[in-house]
Short mmCIF file of C-alpha atoms in Angstrom, two decimals:
data_model
loop_
_atom_site.label_atom_id
_atom_site.label_comp_id
_atom_site.label_asym_id
_atom_site.label_seq_id
_atom_site.Cartn_x
_atom_site.Cartn_y
_atom_site.Cartn_z
CA MET A 1 -26.53 60.52 12.79
CA THR A 2 -26.61 57.73 10.22
CA PRO A 3 -29.87 55.79 9.99
CA ALA A 4 -29.89 52.17 11.13
CA ARG A 5 -30.68 49.47 8.65
CA PRO A 6 -34.13 48.02 9.36
CA TRP A 7 -34.37 44.53 10.81
CA THR A 8 -35.72 41.77 8.62
CA PRO A 9 -36.38 38.12 9.57
CA TYR A 10 -33.76 36.70 7.20
CA ARG A 11 -31.01 38.51 9.11
CA LEU A 12 -31.69 36.25 12.11
CA LEU A 13 -31.41 33.01 10.13
CA PRO A 14 -27.60 32.55 10.47
CA ALA A 15 -27.73 32.92 14.27
CA LEU A 16 -30.78 30.67 14.50
CA GLY A 17 -28.95 28.09 12.38
CA GLY A 18 -26.05 28.14 14.81
CA TRP A 19 -28.18 27.31 17.82
CA CYS A 20 -30.06 24.65 15.84
CA ALA A 21 -26.68 23.09 14.97
CA LEU A 22 -25.72 23.12 18.64
CA ALA A 23 -29.01 21.44 19.56
CA ALA A 24 -28.38 18.85 16.84
CA GLN A 25 -25.29 17.73 18.77
CA LEU A 26 -27.70 16.00 21.15
CA LEU A 27 -28.69 13.60 18.36
CA PRO A 28 -26.71 10.34 18.07
CA VAL A 29 -23.65 10.36 15.82
CA GLY A 30 -24.58 9.08 12.37
CA VAL A 31 -28.12 10.51 12.29
CA PRO A 32 -28.48 12.26 8.89
CA LEU A 33 -30.41 15.20 10.34
CA ARG A 34 -27.49 16.01 12.64
CA ALA A 35 -25.02 16.00 9.75
CA VAL A 36 -27.28 18.12 7.54
CA VAL A 37 -28.03 20.78 10.17
CA VAL A 38 -24.43 21.09 11.40
CA GLY A 39 -22.98 20.98 7.88
CA ALA A 40 -25.34 23.66 6.58
CA PHE A 41 -24.48 25.98 9.45
CA LEU A 42 -20.71 25.45 9.15
CA LEU A 43 -20.81 26.17 5.41
CA ALA A 44 -23.07 29.22 5.53
CA GLY A 45 -23.86 30.58 8.99
CA PRO A 46 -20.80 32.59 10.12
CA GLY A 47 -20.04 33.80 6.59
CA ALA A 48 -23.62 34.93 5.95
CA ALA A 49 -23.61 36.96 9.17
CA ALA A 50 -20.26 38.55 8.29
CA VAL A 51 -21.29 39.39 4.72
CA ASP A 52 -24.60 40.84 5.89
CA LEU A 53 -22.76 43.02 8.42
CA ALA A 54 -20.43 44.34 5.72
CA ARG A 55 -23.03 45.10 3.03
CA PRO A 56 -23.52 48.86 2.73
CA LEU A 57 -27.11 48.68 1.50
CA PRO A 58 -29.94 46.15 1.97
CA VAL A 59 -30.19 45.58 -1.79
CA PRO A 60 -30.55 41.98 -2.96
CA VAL A 61 -27.83 40.80 -5.30
CA ARG A 62 -28.69 39.52 -8.75
CA GLY A 63 -27.09 37.56 -11.56
CA PRO A 64 -23.32 36.93 -11.38
CA ASP A 65 -23.09 38.95 -8.16
CA ARG A 66 -25.25 36.34 -6.45
CA LEU A 67 -22.69 33.64 -7.25
CA SER A 68 -19.89 35.83 -5.96
CA ALA A 69 -21.77 36.54 -2.74
CA ALA A 70 -22.52 32.85 -2.19
CA GLY A 71 -18.88 31.96 -2.74
CA LEU A 72 -17.78 34.62 -0.28
CA VAL A 73 -20.24 33.33 2.32
CA VAL A 74 -18.88 29.80 2.03
CA ALA A 75 -15.26 30.98 2.02
CA LEU A 76 -15.69 33.05 5.18
CA SER A 77 -17.63 30.25 6.90
CA VAL A 78 -14.89 27.73 6.13
CA ALA A 79 -12.22 30.16 7.34
CA PHE A 80 -14.08 30.78 10.63
CA ALA A 81 -14.61 27.03 11.14
CA VAL A 82 -10.97 26.15 10.43
CA LEU A 83 -9.56 28.85 12.69
CA THR A 84 -11.96 27.91 15.51
CA ALA A 85 -11.11 24.22 15.25
CA GLU A 86 -7.37 24.92 15.23
CA ALA A 87 -7.57 27.28 18.20
CA LEU A 88 -9.51 24.72 20.25
CA PHE A 89 -7.35 21.79 19.20
CA PHE A 90 -4.01 23.44 19.91
CA THR A 91 -5.22 24.52 23.36
CA GLY A 92 -6.25 20.94 24.14
CA SER A 93 -9.96 21.78 24.37
CA PHE A 94 -11.25 20.65 21.00
CA GLY A 95 -14.68 19.06 20.78
CA ALA A 96 -17.31 19.07 18.06
CA ALA A 97 -19.99 20.56 20.31
CA ARG A 98 -17.57 23.15 21.71
CA ALA A 99 -16.55 24.25 18.20
CA VAL A 100 -20.18 24.60 17.13
CA LEU A 101 -20.91 26.60 20.32
CA VAL A 102 -18.05 29.04 19.62
CA LEU A 103 -19.21 29.53 16.04
CA ALA A 104 -22.85 29.95 17.12
CA VAL A 105 -21.84 32.67 19.60
CA LEU A 106 -19.67 34.38 16.97
CA THR A 107 -22.49 34.28 14.43
CA THR A 108 -24.96 35.67 16.95
CA VAL A 109 -22.62 38.55 17.81
CA LEU A 110 -22.16 39.38 14.12
CA THR A 111 -25.94 39.24 13.65
CA LEU A 112 -26.72 41.54 16.57
CA LEU A 113 -24.11 44.18 15.79
CA PRO A 114 -25.87 47.37 14.62
CA ARG A 115 -25.89 48.15 10.90
CA HIS A 116 -25.91 51.75 9.74
CA LEU A 117 -26.64 53.03 6.27
CA PRO A 118 -23.99 55.28 4.70
CA ARG A 119 -24.57 59.01 4.85
CA ARG A 120 -24.41 59.27 1.07
CA PRO A 121 -26.38 56.44 -0.50
CA LEU A 122 -24.73 54.53 -3.25
CA HIS A 123 -26.43 54.44 -6.63
CA ARG A 124 -25.53 53.54 -10.17
CA PRO A 125 -26.89 55.19 -13.34
CA HIS A 126 -29.81 53.62 -15.13
CA LEU A 127 -28.73 52.02 -18.39
CA PRO A 128 -31.86 50.68 -20.12
CA HIS A 129 -30.11 49.85 -23.41
CA ARG A 130 -26.73 48.65 -22.23
CA ASP A 131 -24.45 47.27 -24.90
CA ARG A 132 -23.64 43.77 -23.60
CA SER A 133 -20.84 43.37 -26.10
CA ARG A 134 -18.77 45.73 -23.97
CA ASP A 135 -18.84 43.12 -21.16
CA ARG A 136 -16.70 40.77 -23.18
CA ARG A 137 -13.00 40.63 -23.77
CA PRO A 138 -11.51 41.01 -27.27
CA ASP A 139 -11.48 37.20 -27.66
CA GLY A 140 -15.23 37.06 -27.06
CA ARG A 141 -15.00 35.46 -23.61
CA PRO A 142 -16.75 37.04 -20.60
CA PRO A 143 -14.68 39.32 -18.34
CA VAL A 144 -12.81 37.93 -15.37
CA ARG A 145 -14.91 37.94 -12.21
CA TRP A 146 -12.39 39.35 -9.78
CA ARG A 147 -14.66 38.73 -6.85
CA LEU A 148 -14.75 35.03 -7.69
CA LEU A 149 -10.95 34.99 -7.84
CA THR A 150 -10.84 36.63 -4.41
CA VAL A 151 -13.20 33.99 -3.05
CA ALA A 152 -11.05 31.23 -4.52
CA THR A 153 -7.97 32.75 -2.88
CA VAL A 154 -9.67 32.90 0.52
CA LEU A 155 -10.74 29.26 0.17
CA ALA A 156 -7.21 28.20 -0.76
CA LEU A 157 -5.73 30.05 2.22
CA SER A 158 -8.31 28.50 4.55
CA ALA A 159 -7.52 25.03 3.27
CA ALA A 160 -3.81 25.70 3.69
CA CYS A 161 -4.32 26.81 7.28
CA GLY A 162 -6.28 23.67 8.02
CA ALA A 163 -3.76 21.33 6.40
CA THR A 164 -0.62 22.86 7.83
CA GLY A 165 0.60 21.58 11.18
CA SER A 166 1.07 24.21 13.88
CA ILE A 167 3.02 24.42 17.06
CA GLY A 168 2.68 26.47 20.19
CA SER A 169 3.58 27.00 23.80
CA THR A 170 1.47 27.72 26.81
CA GLY A 171 4.51 28.39 28.92
CA SER A 172 5.97 31.73 29.86
CA GLY A 173 7.95 33.83 27.47
CA GLY A 174 7.46 35.50 24.16
CA GLY A 175 7.45 33.35 21.02
CA SER A 176 7.24 29.72 20.19
CA VAL A 177 10.03 27.48 21.44
CA PHE A 178 9.60 24.91 18.68
CA ASP A 179 11.09 24.60 15.23
CA PRO A 180 9.25 22.44 12.67
CA SER A 181 11.81 21.11 10.25
CA ALA A 182 11.56 20.23 6.58
CA PRO A 183 12.46 16.69 5.49
CA SER A 184 16.17 16.17 5.96
CA ALA A 185 18.58 14.99 3.33
CA SER A 186 20.02 12.64 5.96
CA ALA A 187 16.74 10.75 6.29
CA PRO A 188 16.87 7.14 5.11
CA ALA A 189 16.09 6.48 1.48
CA ALA A 190 12.37 5.81 1.13
CA ALA A 191 9.40 6.31 -1.07
CA SER A 192 7.67 9.66 -1.17
CA PRO A 193 5.67 10.75 1.93
CA GLY A 194 2.45 8.84 2.29
CA THR A 195 3.80 5.75 0.48
CA PRO A 196 4.28 2.92 2.97
CA LEU A 197 7.60 1.15 3.21
CA PRO A 198 7.57 -2.59 2.52
CA VAL A 199 6.56 -4.42 5.69
CA GLY A 200 9.71 -5.13 7.69
CA ALA A 201 11.86 -2.70 5.67
CA ASP A 202 12.79 -0.60 8.67
CA GLN A 203 15.93 1.17 9.79
CA PRO A 204 16.79 4.19 11.95
CA PRO A 205 17.79 7.46 10.30
CA SER A 206 21.49 7.80 9.53
CA THR A 207 22.07 10.48 12.17
CA GLY A 208 24.11 10.66 15.35
CA GLY A 209 26.41 7.71 14.79
CA PRO A 210 25.82 3.95 14.55
CA TRP A 211 22.69 2.34 16.00
CA HIS A 212 22.18 -1.00 17.71
CA SER A 213 18.86 -2.75 18.33
CA VAL A 214 17.77 -2.86 21.99
CA PHE A 215 14.18 -4.09 21.56
CA ARG A 216 12.33 -5.89 18.80
CA ASP A 217 9.08 -7.79 18.38
CA ASP A 218 7.93 -9.05 14.98
CA PHE A 219 4.92 -10.86 16.50
CA ASN A 220 5.80 -14.10 14.75
CA GLY A 221 4.75 -16.35 17.62
CA SER A 222 1.39 -17.88 18.46
CA GLY A 223 0.69 -15.48 21.32
CA LEU A 224 1.79 -12.26 23.00
CA ASP A 225 5.27 -12.28 24.53
CA HIS A 226 4.39 -11.47 28.14
CA GLY A 227 8.08 -11.07 28.93
CA SER A 228 8.02 -7.93 26.78
CA TRP A 229 4.45 -6.70 27.07
CA ALA A 230 1.85 -6.01 29.72
CA THR A 231 -1.77 -5.56 28.60
CA CYS A 232 -2.55 -2.49 30.69
CA TYR A 233 -1.13 0.65 32.22
CA ASP A 234 0.99 0.40 35.37
CA TRP A 235 -2.04 1.21 37.49
CA ASN A 236 -4.08 -1.76 36.25
CA ASP A 237 -6.12 -3.97 38.53
CA GLY A 238 -8.15 -6.50 36.57
CA GLY A 239 -7.98 -4.27 33.52
CA CYS A 240 -7.75 -0.51 33.24
CA THR A 241 -8.77 2.64 31.39
CA ASN A 242 -7.53 6.20 30.97
CA ALA A 243 -9.99 7.95 33.26
CA GLY A 244 -8.40 11.34 32.60
CA ASN A 245 -9.64 11.23 29.00
CA GLN A 246 -13.14 10.02 29.96
CA GLU A 247 -12.88 7.23 27.40
CA ASP A 248 -15.55 4.60 26.71
CA GLN A 249 -13.39 1.48 26.90
CA TRP A 250 -12.13 -0.85 29.61
CA TYR A 251 -8.90 -2.57 28.53
CA LEU A 252 -8.75 -6.36 28.96
CA PRO A 253 -6.08 -8.93 27.96
CA GLY A 254 -8.58 -10.86 25.83
CA GLN A 255 -8.71 -7.98 23.35
CA VAL A 256 -5.02 -8.46 22.48
CA SER A 257 -3.97 -11.23 20.12
CA VAL A 258 -0.93 -12.30 18.11
CA ALA A 259 -1.37 -14.40 14.97
CA ASP A 260 -0.25 -14.46 11.33
CA GLY A 261 2.79 -12.34 12.12
CA LYS A 262 0.95 -9.36 13.59
CA LEU A 263 -0.34 -7.89 16.83
CA THR A 264 -4.06 -7.08 16.80
CA LEU A 265 -5.84 -4.76 19.22
CA THR A 266 -9.62 -5.26 19.05
CA ALA A 267 -12.34 -2.94 20.33
CA GLU A 268 -15.85 -4.31 20.81
CA ARG A 269 -19.11 -2.75 21.89
CA LYS A 270 -19.49 -4.92 24.98
CA ALA A 271 -20.52 -3.56 28.37
CA THR A 272 -17.74 -4.23 30.89
CA THR A 273 -17.62 -3.44 34.58
CA GLY A 274 -14.19 -2.20 35.59
CA SER A 275 -12.43 -2.66 38.90
CA ASP A 276 -13.38 0.95 39.63
CA GLY A 277 -17.04 -0.11 39.81
CA LYS A 278 -18.07 1.74 36.66
CA THR A 279 -19.60 0.10 33.59
CA TYR A 280 -17.97 0.88 30.26
CA PRO A 281 -19.86 0.42 26.97
CA TRP A 282 -16.76 -0.80 25.12
CA THR A 283 -13.91 -3.18 25.85
CA SER A 284 -10.61 -2.87 24.00
CA GLY A 285 -6.95 -3.83 23.96
CA MET A 286 -3.57 -2.27 24.63
CA VAL A 287 0.03 -3.31 25.26
CA SER A 288 2.76 -1.62 27.27
CA THR A 289 6.35 -2.39 28.20
CA GLY A 290 5.47 -1.37 31.78
CA ARG A 291 4.46 -3.22 34.95
CA ASP A 292 1.82 -5.82 35.75
CA GLN A 293 0.84 -4.01 38.92
CA TRP A 294 1.58 -0.83 40.81
CA ASP A 295 4.51 -2.20 42.82
CA GLY A 296 6.02 -4.21 39.96
CA THR A 297 9.10 -3.53 37.87
CA PRO A 298 8.67 -2.25 34.31
CA ARG A 299 9.59 -4.79 31.64
CA LYS A 300 11.40 -2.33 29.39
CA THR A 301 12.17 1.37 29.73
CA PHE A 302 14.20 3.54 27.39
CA THR A 303 15.94 6.91 27.61
CA TYR A 304 16.60 8.27 24.13
CA GLY A 305 16.69 6.24 20.94
CA TYR A 306 14.76 5.61 17.75
CA PHE A 307 11.30 4.07 18.23
CA ALA A 308 9.32 2.77 15.29
CA ALA A 309 6.39 0.51 14.42
CA ALA A 310 4.56 -0.60 11.29
CA ILE A 311 0.87 0.12 11.96
CA LYS A 312 -2.35 -0.27 10.02
CA THR A 313 -4.96 1.82 11.78
CA THR A 314 -8.68 1.17 11.85
CA GLY A 315 -10.80 2.10 8.85
CA GLN A 316 -13.68 2.81 11.24
CA ALA A 317 -12.24 6.08 12.48
CA ALA A 318 -15.22 7.86 14.07
CA GLY A 319 -15.10 7.47 17.84
CA MET A 320 -11.74 5.64 17.78
CA PHE A 321 -8.38 6.79 19.16
CA PRO A 322 -5.48 4.43 18.34
CA ALA A 323 -2.06 5.63 19.49
CA PHE A 324 1.64 4.71 19.57
CA TRP A 325 3.34 6.70 22.32
CA LEU A 326 5.86 6.94 25.17
CA LEU A 327 4.94 7.53 28.83
CA PRO A 328 7.25 8.18 31.83
CA ALA A 329 7.98 4.98 33.77
CA GLY A 330 8.56 6.69 37.10
CA THR A 331 5.44 8.84 37.41
CA ARG A 332 2.85 6.38 35.95
CA GLY A 333 1.30 9.02 33.76
CA GLY A 334 1.53 12.77 33.53
CA LEU A 335 4.18 14.76 31.71
CA PRO A 336 6.36 14.54 29.74
CA GLU A 337 4.80 12.54 26.90
CA LEU A 338 5.89 11.72 23.35
CA ASP A 339 3.15 10.77 20.89
CA ILE A 340 4.76 9.02 17.94
CA ALA A 341 1.41 8.75 16.14
CA GLU A 342 -2.17 9.35 17.26
CA PHE A 343 -5.29 8.86 15.14
CA ILE A 344 -8.07 10.84 16.87
CA ASN A 345 -11.33 10.05 15.07
CA THR A 346 -9.51 9.90 11.73
CA ASP A 347 -7.59 7.50 9.52
CA GLN A 348 -6.36 10.31 7.25
CA TYR A 349 -4.14 12.28 9.64
CA ALA A 350 -1.53 11.23 12.19
CA ASP A 351 -1.04 13.60 15.12
CA LEU A 352 2.56 13.93 16.32
CA ASN A 353 2.96 15.55 19.74
CA LEU A 354 5.39 16.48 22.47
CA HIS A 355 3.80 17.38 25.80
CA ALA A 356 6.04 18.81 28.51
CA GLU A 357 5.97 21.04 31.57
CA ALA A 358 7.66 24.43 31.67
CA PRO A 359 9.80 25.43 34.68
CA ASP A 360 6.92 27.56 35.97
CA GLY A 361 4.59 24.54 35.94
CA THR A 362 2.57 25.44 32.84
CA ASN A 363 2.03 22.93 30.06
CA ILE A 364 3.92 23.16 26.79
CA ASP A 365 2.70 21.40 23.67
CA ALA A 366 4.25 20.87 20.24
CA HIS A 367 1.91 19.47 17.61
CA TYR A 368 1.98 18.52 13.95
CA SER A 369 -0.77 16.84 11.93
CA HIS A 370 0.63 14.73 9.09
CA GLY A 371 -1.58 13.86 6.13
CA PRO A 372 -3.83 13.37 4.39
CA ALA A 373 -3.15 9.73 3.56
CA ASP A 374 -5.18 6.54 3.93
CA PHE A 375 -3.43 5.06 6.95
CA SER A 376 -5.99 2.24 7.18
CA SER A 377 -5.36 0.76 3.72
CA GLY A 378 -2.00 -0.79 4.61
CA TYR A 379 0.93 -0.66 6.99
CA HIS A 380 2.78 2.63 7.48
CA VAL A 381 5.98 3.06 9.49
CA PHE A 382 5.84 5.70 12.25
CA GLY A 383 9.08 6.57 14.01
CA ILE A 384 10.60 9.07 16.43
CA ASP A 385 14.27 9.87 17.03
CA TRP A 386 14.51 11.05 20.64
CA GLU A 387 17.86 12.73 21.33
CA PRO A 388 18.98 15.09 24.13
CA ASP A 389 18.98 18.09 21.80
CA ALA A 390 16.13 17.25 19.39
CA VAL A 391 13.09 15.07 18.86
CA THR A 392 12.38 14.18 15.23
CA TRP A 393 9.32 12.40 13.81
CA TYR A 394 9.37 10.20 10.70
CA VAL A 395 6.53 8.74 8.62
CA ASP A 396 7.45 6.01 6.14
CA GLY A 397 11.12 6.90 6.53
CA VAL A 398 10.70 10.61 5.79
CA GLN A 399 11.30 13.34 8.38
CA VAL A 400 8.12 15.36 8.90
CA PHE A 401 8.47 17.26 12.19
CA GLN A 402 11.13 18.27 14.71
CA VAL A 403 11.43 19.93 18.13
CA THR A 404 14.84 21.45 18.88
CA ASP A 405 14.54 23.13 22.29
CA PRO A 406 16.49 20.97 24.78
CA SER A 407 14.67 22.52 27.75
CA VAL A 408 11.40 20.78 26.83
CA ILE A 409 12.81 17.44 25.64
CA PRO A 410 12.18 14.53 28.06
CA THR A 411 15.16 13.18 29.99
CA VAL A 412 13.45 10.41 31.99
CA PRO A 413 13.01 6.69 31.18
CA MET A 414 9.88 6.01 29.14
CA GLU A 415 7.66 3.00 28.42
CA VAL A 416 6.33 2.09 24.96
CA ILE A 417 2.53 1.90 24.59
CA LEU A 418 0.22 0.84 21.76
CA ASP A 419 -3.49 1.14 22.43
CA LEU A 420 -6.93 1.42 20.85
CA ALA A 421 -8.97 3.86 22.93
CA VAL A 422 -12.66 4.50 22.25
CA GLY A 423 -14.89 7.53 22.76
CA TYR A 424 -12.35 10.35 23.04
CA HIS A 425 -14.17 13.57 22.00
CA GLN A 426 -16.97 11.47 20.48
CA SER A 427 -18.46 8.00 20.76
CA PRO A 428 -18.60 5.60 17.80
CA PRO A 429 -21.75 5.86 15.67
CA ALA A 430 -24.64 3.47 16.15
CA GLY A 431 -24.18 0.31 14.13
CA VAL A 432 -20.41 0.16 14.68
CA ASP A 433 -19.77 -2.66 17.13
CA ARG A 434 -16.22 -3.82 16.42
CA THR A 435 -12.94 -2.64 14.92
CA GLN A 436 -9.23 -3.37 15.18
CA VAL A 437 -5.70 -2.02 14.72
CA ASP A 438 -2.88 -4.21 13.38
CA VAL A 439 0.84 -3.86 14.17
CA ASP A 440 3.40 -5.77 12.09
CA TRP A 441 6.47 -5.00 14.19
CA VAL A 442 7.86 -2.70 16.89
CA GLY A 443 11.53 -1.81 17.29
CA VAL A 444 13.82 0.38 19.42
CA TRP A 445 17.39 1.32 18.54
CA GLN A 446 19.95 3.29 20.53
CA HIS A 447 23.43 4.71 19.83
#
């Protein structure tokens, strides 16, 4: 029987760091201690536990090996964190505290797994007068540290996994039913991805025959066109909120304004009592082409077409959730749903989503995260071409994502919504009391 490696206090540090990071989630967002504790654990905890489990002997590393070991710890920690975040996000259960909890449990399991010494101990010969010149290459430079190259490769792969959009299905059946597509040659001529089109320079993609405009608002008036827009969801009564997301805001008409050729949605830290009797710490603005009340008639609904808007999202991203999306007019919420662009606690990535329901009643989700780019520094054009056989997303005139399974593509009339939600997954940090999203124009075209 192989002998077990003796326990030492330092072996418990990664697991202890994980639970300290979880406890730090109770601190307000923006507190430096919270960022330091969580950041240190995410960069070192899981990787340190994994490396310690894999080491054959409890011998401390020295010299260049110490740098290699440290790099491997960070690389593994980043890989664990990225994979955990992606798994939670694509299953619709992502949250900062939940991700830290999963990693803390994983680190604890790795820490508690038994370690056994090898039956034949490893040893290297003693070389008291080693000729260091043999450690150099013919050109006099030190030898390549292959372990460091391995670490760099792991880091690059982890970063690639985190930056690449993914898709998935929770419905029945074997593989994925979605097909992410590369930018198409038929996309309209535009600058490279991430470079905003000139404001107002908009047009549908040259696909599927000629287009004609069926809805347009350039926000050139002195106020909101109430013939085109409501300032709440269909279920509003003196304002509204999205209770299903447990958001912090109550939407009110006063947070929507039109001036200087743009629509502005403003969120303010201002306690507001909703018609549901609850008090919300924030009030914010939204517009919809839907109804004024439950029994009303929607202003505008659309089945298929190209939907686009020039949007400048908020630069205060933490705790904010601006979105440009389509919602079924008949069901007042629920599936299906097309998210043309969502900015969930970020101004660097735009989330593009299709949410649908499989025939067996399970949810199906297609998701792509486009970025990084500074979407708060100026207007960017976000568009979606919704056809019976495909749904295609465009950013600044360039195709970035596509779903091609007709069985999951919506076939019902949809309303257009632009909103600025607050407190989804996390609340804004202390000291942030106001922010806004600007929209230069919105347009809809159909064949």
